[in-house]
PDB file of C-alpha atoms in Angstrom:
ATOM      1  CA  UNK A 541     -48.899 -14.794  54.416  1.00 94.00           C
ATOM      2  CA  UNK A 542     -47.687 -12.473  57.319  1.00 97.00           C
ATOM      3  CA  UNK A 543     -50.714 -12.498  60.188  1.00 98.00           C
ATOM      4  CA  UNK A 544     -50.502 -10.473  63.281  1.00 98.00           C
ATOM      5  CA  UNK A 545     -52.473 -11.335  66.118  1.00 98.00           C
ATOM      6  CA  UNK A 546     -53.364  -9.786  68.937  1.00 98.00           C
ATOM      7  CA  UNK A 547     -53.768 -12.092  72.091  1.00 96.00           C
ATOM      8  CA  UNK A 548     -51.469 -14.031  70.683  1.00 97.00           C
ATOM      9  CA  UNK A 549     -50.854 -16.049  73.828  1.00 96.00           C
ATOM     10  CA  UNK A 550     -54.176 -16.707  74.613  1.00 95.00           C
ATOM     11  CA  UNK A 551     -55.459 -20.515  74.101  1.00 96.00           C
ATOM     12  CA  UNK A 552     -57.159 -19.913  70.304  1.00 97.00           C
ATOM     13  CA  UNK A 553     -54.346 -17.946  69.245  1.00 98.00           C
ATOM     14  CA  UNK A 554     -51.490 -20.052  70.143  1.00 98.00           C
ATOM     15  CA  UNK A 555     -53.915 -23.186  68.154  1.00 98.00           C
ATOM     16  CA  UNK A 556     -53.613 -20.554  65.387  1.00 98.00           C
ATOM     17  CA  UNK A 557     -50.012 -19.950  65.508  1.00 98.00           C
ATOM     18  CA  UNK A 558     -49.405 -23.766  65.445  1.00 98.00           C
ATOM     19  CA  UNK A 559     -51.418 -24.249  62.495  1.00 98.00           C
ATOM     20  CA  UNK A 560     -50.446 -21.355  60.477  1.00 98.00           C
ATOM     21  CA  UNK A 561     -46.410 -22.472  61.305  1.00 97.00           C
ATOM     22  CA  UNK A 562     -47.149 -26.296  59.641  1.00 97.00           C
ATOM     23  CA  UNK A 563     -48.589 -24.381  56.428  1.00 96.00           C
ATOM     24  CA  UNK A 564     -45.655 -22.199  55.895  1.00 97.00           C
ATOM     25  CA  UNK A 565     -47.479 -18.711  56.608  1.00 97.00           C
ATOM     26  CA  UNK A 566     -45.704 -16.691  58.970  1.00 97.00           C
ATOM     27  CA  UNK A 567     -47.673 -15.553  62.516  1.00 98.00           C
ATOM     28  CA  UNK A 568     -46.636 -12.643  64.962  1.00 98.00           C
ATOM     29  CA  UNK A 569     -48.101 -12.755  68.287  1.00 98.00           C
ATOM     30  CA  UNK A 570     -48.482  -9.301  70.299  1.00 98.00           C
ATOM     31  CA  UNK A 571     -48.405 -10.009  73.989  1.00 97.00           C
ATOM     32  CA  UNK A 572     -47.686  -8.064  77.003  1.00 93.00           C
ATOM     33  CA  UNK A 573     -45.672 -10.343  79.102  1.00 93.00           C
ATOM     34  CA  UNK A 574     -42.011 -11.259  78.300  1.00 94.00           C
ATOM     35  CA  UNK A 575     -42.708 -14.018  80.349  1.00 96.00           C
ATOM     36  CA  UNK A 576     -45.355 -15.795  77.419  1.00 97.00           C
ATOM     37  CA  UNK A 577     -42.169 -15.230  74.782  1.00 98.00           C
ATOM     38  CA  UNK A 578     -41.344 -18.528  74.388  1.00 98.00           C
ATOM     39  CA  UNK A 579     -44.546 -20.382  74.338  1.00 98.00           C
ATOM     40  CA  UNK A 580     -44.895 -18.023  71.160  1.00 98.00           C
ATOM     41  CA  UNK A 581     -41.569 -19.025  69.902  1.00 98.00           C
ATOM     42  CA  UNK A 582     -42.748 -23.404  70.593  1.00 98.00           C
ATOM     43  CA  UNK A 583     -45.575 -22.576  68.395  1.00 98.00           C
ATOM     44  CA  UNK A 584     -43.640 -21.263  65.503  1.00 98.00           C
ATOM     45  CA  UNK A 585     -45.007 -17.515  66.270  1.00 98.00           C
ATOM     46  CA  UNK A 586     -42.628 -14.494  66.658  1.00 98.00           C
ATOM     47  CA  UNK A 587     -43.524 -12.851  69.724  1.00 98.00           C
ATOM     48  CA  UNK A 588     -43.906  -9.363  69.282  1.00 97.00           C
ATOM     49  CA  UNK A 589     -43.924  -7.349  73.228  1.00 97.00           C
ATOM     50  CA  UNK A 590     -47.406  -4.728  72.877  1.00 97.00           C
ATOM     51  CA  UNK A 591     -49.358  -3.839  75.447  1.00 95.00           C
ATOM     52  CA  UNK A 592     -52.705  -2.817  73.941  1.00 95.00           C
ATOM     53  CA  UNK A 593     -54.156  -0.993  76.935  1.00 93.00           C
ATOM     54  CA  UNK A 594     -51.639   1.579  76.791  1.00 94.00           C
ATOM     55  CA  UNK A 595     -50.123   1.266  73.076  1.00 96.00           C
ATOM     56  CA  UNK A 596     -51.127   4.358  70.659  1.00 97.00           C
ATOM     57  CA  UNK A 597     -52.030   3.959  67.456  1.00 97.00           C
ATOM     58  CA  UNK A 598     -48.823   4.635  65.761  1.00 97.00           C
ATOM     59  CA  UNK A 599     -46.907   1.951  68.192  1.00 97.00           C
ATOM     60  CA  UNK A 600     -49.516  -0.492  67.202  1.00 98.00           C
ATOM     61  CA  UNK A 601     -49.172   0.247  63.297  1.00 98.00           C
ATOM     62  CA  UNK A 602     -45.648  -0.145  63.604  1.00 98.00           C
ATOM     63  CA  UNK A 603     -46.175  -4.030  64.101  1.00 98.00           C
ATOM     64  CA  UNK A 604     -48.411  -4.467  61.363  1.00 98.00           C
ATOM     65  CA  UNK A 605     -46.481  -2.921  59.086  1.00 96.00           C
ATOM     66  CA  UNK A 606     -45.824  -5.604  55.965  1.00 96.00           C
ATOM     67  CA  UNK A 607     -48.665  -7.849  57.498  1.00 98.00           C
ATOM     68  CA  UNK A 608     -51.395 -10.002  55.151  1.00 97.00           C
ATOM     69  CA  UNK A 609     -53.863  -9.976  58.047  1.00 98.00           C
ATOM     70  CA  UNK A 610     -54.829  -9.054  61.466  1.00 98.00           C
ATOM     71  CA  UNK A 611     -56.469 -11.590  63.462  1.00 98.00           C
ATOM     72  CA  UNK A 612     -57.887  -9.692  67.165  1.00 98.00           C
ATOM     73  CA  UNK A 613     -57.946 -12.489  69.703  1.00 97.00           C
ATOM     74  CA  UNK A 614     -57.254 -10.596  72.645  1.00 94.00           C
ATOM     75  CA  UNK A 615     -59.512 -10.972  75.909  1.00 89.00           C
ATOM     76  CA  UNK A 616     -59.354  -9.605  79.551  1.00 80.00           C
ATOM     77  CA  UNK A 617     -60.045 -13.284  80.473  1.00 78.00           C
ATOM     78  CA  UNK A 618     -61.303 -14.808  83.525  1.00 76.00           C
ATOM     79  CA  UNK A 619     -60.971 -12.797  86.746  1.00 76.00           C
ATOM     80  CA  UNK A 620     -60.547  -9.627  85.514  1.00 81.00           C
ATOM     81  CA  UNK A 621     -63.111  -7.434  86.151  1.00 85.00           C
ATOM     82  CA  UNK A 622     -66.062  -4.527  84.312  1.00 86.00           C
ATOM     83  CA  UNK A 623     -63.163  -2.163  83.683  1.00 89.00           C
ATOM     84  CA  UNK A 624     -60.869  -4.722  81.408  1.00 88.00           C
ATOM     85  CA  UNK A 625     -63.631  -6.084  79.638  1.00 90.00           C
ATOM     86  CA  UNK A 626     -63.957  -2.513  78.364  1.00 90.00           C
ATOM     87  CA  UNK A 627     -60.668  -1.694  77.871  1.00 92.00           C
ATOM     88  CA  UNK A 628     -59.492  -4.816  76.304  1.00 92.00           C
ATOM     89  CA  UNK A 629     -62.420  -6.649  74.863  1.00 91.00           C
ATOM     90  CA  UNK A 630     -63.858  -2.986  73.338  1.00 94.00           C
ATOM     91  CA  UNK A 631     -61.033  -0.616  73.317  1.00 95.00           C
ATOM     92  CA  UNK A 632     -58.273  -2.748  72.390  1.00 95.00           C
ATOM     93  CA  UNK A 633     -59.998  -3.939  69.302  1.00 95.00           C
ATOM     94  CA  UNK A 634     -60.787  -0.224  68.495  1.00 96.00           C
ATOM     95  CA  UNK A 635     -57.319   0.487  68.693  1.00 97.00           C
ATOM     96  CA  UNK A 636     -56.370  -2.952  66.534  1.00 98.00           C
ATOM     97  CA  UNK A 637     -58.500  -1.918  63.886  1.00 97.00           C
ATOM     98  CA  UNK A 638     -57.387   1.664  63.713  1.00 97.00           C
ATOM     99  CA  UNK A 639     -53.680   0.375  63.499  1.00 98.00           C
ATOM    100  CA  UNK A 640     -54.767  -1.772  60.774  1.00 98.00           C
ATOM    101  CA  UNK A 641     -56.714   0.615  59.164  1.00 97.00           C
ATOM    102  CA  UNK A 642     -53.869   3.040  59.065  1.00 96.00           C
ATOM    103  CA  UNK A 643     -51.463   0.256  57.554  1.00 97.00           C
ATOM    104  CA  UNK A 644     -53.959  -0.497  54.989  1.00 97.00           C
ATOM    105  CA  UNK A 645     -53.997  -4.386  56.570  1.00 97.00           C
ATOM    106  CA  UNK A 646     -57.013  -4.814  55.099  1.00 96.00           C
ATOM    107  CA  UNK A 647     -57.684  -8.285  56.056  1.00 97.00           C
ATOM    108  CA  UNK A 648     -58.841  -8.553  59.518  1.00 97.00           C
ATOM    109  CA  UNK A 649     -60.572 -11.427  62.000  1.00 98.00           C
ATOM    110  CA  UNK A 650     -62.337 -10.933  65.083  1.00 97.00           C
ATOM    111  CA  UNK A 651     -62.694 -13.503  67.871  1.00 97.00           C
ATOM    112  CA  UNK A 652     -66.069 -12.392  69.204  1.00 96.00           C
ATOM    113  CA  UNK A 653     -68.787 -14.190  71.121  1.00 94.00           C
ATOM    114  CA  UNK A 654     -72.422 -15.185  70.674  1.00 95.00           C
ATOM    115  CA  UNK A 655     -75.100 -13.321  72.120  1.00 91.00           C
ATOM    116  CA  UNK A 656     -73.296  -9.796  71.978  1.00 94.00           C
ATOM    117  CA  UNK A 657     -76.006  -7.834  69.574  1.00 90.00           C
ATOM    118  CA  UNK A 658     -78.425  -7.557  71.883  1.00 89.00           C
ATOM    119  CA  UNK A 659     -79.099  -6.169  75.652  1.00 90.00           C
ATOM    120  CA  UNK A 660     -77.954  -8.909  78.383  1.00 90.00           C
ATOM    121  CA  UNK A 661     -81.092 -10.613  79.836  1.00 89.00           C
ATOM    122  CA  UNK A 662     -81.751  -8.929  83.435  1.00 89.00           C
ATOM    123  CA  UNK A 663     -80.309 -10.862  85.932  1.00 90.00           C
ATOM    124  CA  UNK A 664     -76.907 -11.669  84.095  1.00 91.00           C
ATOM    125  CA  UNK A 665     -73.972 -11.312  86.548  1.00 91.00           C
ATOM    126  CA  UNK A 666     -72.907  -7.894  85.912  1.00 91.00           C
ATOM    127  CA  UNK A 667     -68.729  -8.543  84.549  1.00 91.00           C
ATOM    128  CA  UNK A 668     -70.502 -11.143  82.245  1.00 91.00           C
ATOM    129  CA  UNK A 669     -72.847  -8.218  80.698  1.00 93.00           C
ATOM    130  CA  UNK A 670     -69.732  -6.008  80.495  1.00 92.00           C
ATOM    131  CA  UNK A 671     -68.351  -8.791  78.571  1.00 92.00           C
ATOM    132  CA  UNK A 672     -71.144  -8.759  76.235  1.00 93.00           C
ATOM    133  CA  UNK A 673     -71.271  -5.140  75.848  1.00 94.00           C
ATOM    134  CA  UNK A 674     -68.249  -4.775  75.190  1.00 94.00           C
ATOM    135  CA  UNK A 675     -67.741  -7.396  72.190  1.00 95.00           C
ATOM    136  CA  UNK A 676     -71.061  -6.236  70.895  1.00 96.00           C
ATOM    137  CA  UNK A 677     -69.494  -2.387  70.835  1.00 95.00           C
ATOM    138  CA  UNK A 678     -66.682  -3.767  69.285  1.00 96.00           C
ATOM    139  CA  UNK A 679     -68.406  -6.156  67.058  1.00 96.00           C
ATOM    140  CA  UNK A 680     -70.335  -2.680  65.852  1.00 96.00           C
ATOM    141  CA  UNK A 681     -67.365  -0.594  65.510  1.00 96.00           C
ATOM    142  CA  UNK A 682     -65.415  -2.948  63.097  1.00 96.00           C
ATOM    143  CA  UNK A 683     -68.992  -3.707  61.215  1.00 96.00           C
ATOM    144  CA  UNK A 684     -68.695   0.103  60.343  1.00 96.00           C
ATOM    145  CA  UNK A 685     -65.711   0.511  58.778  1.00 95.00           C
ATOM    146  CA  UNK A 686     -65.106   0.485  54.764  1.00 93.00           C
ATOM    147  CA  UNK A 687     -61.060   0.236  55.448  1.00 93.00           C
ATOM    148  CA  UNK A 688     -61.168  -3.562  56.895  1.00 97.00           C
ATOM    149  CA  UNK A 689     -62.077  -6.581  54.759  1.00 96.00           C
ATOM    150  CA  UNK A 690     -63.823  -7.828  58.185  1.00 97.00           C
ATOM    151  CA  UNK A 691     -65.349 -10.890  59.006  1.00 97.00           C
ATOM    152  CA  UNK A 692     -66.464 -11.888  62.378  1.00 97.00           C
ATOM    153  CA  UNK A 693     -66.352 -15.270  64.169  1.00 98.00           C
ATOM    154  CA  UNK A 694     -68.618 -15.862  67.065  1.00 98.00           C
ATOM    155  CA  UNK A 695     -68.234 -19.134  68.756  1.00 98.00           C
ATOM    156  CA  UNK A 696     -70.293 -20.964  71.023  1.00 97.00           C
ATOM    157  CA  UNK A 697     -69.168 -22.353  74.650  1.00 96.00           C
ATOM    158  CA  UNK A 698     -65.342 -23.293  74.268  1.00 96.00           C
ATOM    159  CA  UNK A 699     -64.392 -26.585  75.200  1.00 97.00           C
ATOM    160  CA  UNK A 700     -60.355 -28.047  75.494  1.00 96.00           C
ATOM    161  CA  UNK A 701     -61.757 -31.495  73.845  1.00 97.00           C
ATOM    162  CA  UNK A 702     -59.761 -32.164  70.819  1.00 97.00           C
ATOM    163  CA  UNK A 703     -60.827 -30.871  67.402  1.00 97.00           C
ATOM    164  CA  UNK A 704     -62.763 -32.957  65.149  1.00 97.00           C
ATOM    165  CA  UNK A 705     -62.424 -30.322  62.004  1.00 98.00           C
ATOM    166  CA  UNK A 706     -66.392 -30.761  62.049  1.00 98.00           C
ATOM    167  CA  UNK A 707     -68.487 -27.774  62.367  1.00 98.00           C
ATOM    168  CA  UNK A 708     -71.656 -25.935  61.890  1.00 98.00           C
ATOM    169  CA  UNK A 709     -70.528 -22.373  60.494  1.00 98.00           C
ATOM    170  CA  UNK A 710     -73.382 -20.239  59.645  1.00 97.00           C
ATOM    171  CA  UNK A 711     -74.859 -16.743  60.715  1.00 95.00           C
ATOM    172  CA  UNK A 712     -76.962 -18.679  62.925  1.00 95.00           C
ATOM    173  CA  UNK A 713     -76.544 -21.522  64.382  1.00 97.00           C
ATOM    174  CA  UNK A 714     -78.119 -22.093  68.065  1.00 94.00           C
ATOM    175  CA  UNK A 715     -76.547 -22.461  70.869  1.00 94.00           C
ATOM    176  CA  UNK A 716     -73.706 -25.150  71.310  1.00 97.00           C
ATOM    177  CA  UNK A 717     -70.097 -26.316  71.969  1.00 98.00           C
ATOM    178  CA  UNK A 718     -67.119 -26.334  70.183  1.00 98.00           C
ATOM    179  CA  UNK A 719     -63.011 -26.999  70.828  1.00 98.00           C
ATOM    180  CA  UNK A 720     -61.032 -24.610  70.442  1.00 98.00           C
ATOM    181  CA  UNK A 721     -58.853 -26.682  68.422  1.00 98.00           C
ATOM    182  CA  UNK A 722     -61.583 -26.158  65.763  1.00 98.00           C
ATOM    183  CA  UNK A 723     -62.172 -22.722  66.526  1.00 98.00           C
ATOM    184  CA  UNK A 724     -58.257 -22.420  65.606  1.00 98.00           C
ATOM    185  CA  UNK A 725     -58.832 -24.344  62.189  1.00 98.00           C
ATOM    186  CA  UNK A 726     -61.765 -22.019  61.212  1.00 98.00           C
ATOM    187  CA  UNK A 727     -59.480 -19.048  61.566  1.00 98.00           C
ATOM    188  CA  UNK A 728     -56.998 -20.684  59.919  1.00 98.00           C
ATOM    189  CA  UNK A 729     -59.478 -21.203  57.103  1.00 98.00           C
ATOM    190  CA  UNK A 730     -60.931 -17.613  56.942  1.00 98.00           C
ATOM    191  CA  UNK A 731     -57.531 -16.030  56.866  1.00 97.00           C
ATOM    192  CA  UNK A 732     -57.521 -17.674  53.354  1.00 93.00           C
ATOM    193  CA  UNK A 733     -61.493 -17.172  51.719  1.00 93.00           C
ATOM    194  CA  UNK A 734     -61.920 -13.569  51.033  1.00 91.00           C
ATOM    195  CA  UNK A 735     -64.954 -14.629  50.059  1.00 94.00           C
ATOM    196  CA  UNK A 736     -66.710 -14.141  53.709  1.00 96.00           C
ATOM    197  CA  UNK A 737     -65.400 -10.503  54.148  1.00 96.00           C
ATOM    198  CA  UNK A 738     -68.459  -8.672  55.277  1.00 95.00           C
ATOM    199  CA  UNK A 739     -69.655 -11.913  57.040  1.00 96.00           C
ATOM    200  CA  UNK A 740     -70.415 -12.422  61.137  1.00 97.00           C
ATOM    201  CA  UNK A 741     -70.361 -15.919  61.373  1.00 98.00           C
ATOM    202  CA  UNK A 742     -71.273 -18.256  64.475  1.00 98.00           C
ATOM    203  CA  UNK A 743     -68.756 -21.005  64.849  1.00 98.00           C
ATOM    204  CA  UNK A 744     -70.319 -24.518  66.943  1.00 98.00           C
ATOM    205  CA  UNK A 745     -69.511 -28.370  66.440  1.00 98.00           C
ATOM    206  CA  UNK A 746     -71.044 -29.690  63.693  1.00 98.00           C
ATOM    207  CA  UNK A 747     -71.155 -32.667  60.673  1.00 98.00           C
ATOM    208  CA  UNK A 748     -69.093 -30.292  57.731  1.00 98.00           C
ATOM    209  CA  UNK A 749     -65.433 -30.191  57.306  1.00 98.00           C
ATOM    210  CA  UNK A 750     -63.972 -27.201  58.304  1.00 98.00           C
ATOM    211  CA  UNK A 751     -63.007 -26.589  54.899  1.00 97.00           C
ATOM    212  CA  UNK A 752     -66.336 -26.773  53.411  1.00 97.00           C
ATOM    213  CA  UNK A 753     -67.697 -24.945  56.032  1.00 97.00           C
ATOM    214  CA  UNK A 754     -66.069 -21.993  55.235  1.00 97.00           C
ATOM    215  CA  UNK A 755     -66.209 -22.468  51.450  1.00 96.00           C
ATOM    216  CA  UNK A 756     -69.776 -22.572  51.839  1.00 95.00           C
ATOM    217  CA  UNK A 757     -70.343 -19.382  54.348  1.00 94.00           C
ATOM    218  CA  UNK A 758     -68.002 -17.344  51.403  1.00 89.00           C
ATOM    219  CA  UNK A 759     -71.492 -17.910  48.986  1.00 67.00           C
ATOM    220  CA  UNK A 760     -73.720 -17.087  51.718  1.00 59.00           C
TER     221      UNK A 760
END
């Protein structure tokens, strides 16, 4: 398989590159640094130089042309403020999806968050609610179209720990912790069960084997 992914320097995403590399699939990274090329390159990724705040549709397309699958792991990350989370976390997946839309990629994974289909308790510091809002909006705009053979990943607090490839994967699953190491592996298996298109899917540590895990969320 061919999967581009967008983030593809950010912590899941490089996990992901690694692990698709070992298998023999082959992973393009978009990223908007030159500077992150050849962490890309260590993992076994191509890097691929988009920036998807001010990329159009077409540019976009043009790197997924001959791709398997899309996987959106892009973020504003930590420090950046209301006005990212909205143009990255929302708009940027928009944007993703339309590209893959357009070059009938149908498979496509979203790296979204839990807590995101409903209104931000009052009180919430007020970047963390555009956070929210924003996954949520883009959560709902990739839920809505027939073009993408979607499923949605939602994981709970993200820790560095190592991976223990033992999860809980269901549509709900509380609240918890999980590495991202596993996070990565759960991709990794999605990419590969068409089984859970149509699915959103929260992701925490658990007792299954990744594998199973997934196998079991493609029957519902």
């Amino acid at each position: 398989m061919r999967i581009v992914i967008a983030g593809g320097h950010g912590q899941i995403a490089l996990r992901l590159e690694r692990l698709l590399a070992v298998r023999g699939d082959e992973a393009a990274g978009l990223i908007r640094n030159h500077a992150y090329a050849d962490d890309l390159r260590a993992a076994g990724a191509e890097p691929v130089l988009c920036d998807l705040e001010s990329a159009s549709v077409e540019e976009v397309a043009a790197h997924l042309q001959g791709a398997d699958a899309a996987v959106f792991a892009a973020g504003a990350g930590p420090g950046s403020g209301a006005a990212r989370k909205d143009t990255v976390d929302r708009a940027a997946a928009v944007l993703f999806a339309d590209a893959a839309e357009r070059t009938r990629v149908r498979r496509y994974l979203v790296v979204s968050a839990m807590g995101v289909d409903r209104e931000p308790p009052a009180g919430t510091d007020p970047v963390f609610a555009a956070y929210l809002r924003a996954k949520g909006a883009a959560d709902d705009d990739v839920r809505a179209r027939k073009g993408l053979d979607w499923t949605i990943l939602r994981p709970g607090r993200l820790t560095d720990e190592p991976g223990t490839g033992l999860v809980n994967l269901a549509e709900q699953t509380g609240r918890g912790a999980v590495p991202r190491d596993d996070v990565a592996a759960v991709l990794a298996a999605l990419l590969r069960e068409p089984g859970t298109t149509g699915r959103t899917l929260e992701l925490i540590s658990g007792t299954v084997p990744v594998e199973e895990a997934v196998k079991a969320a493609s029957t519902g």
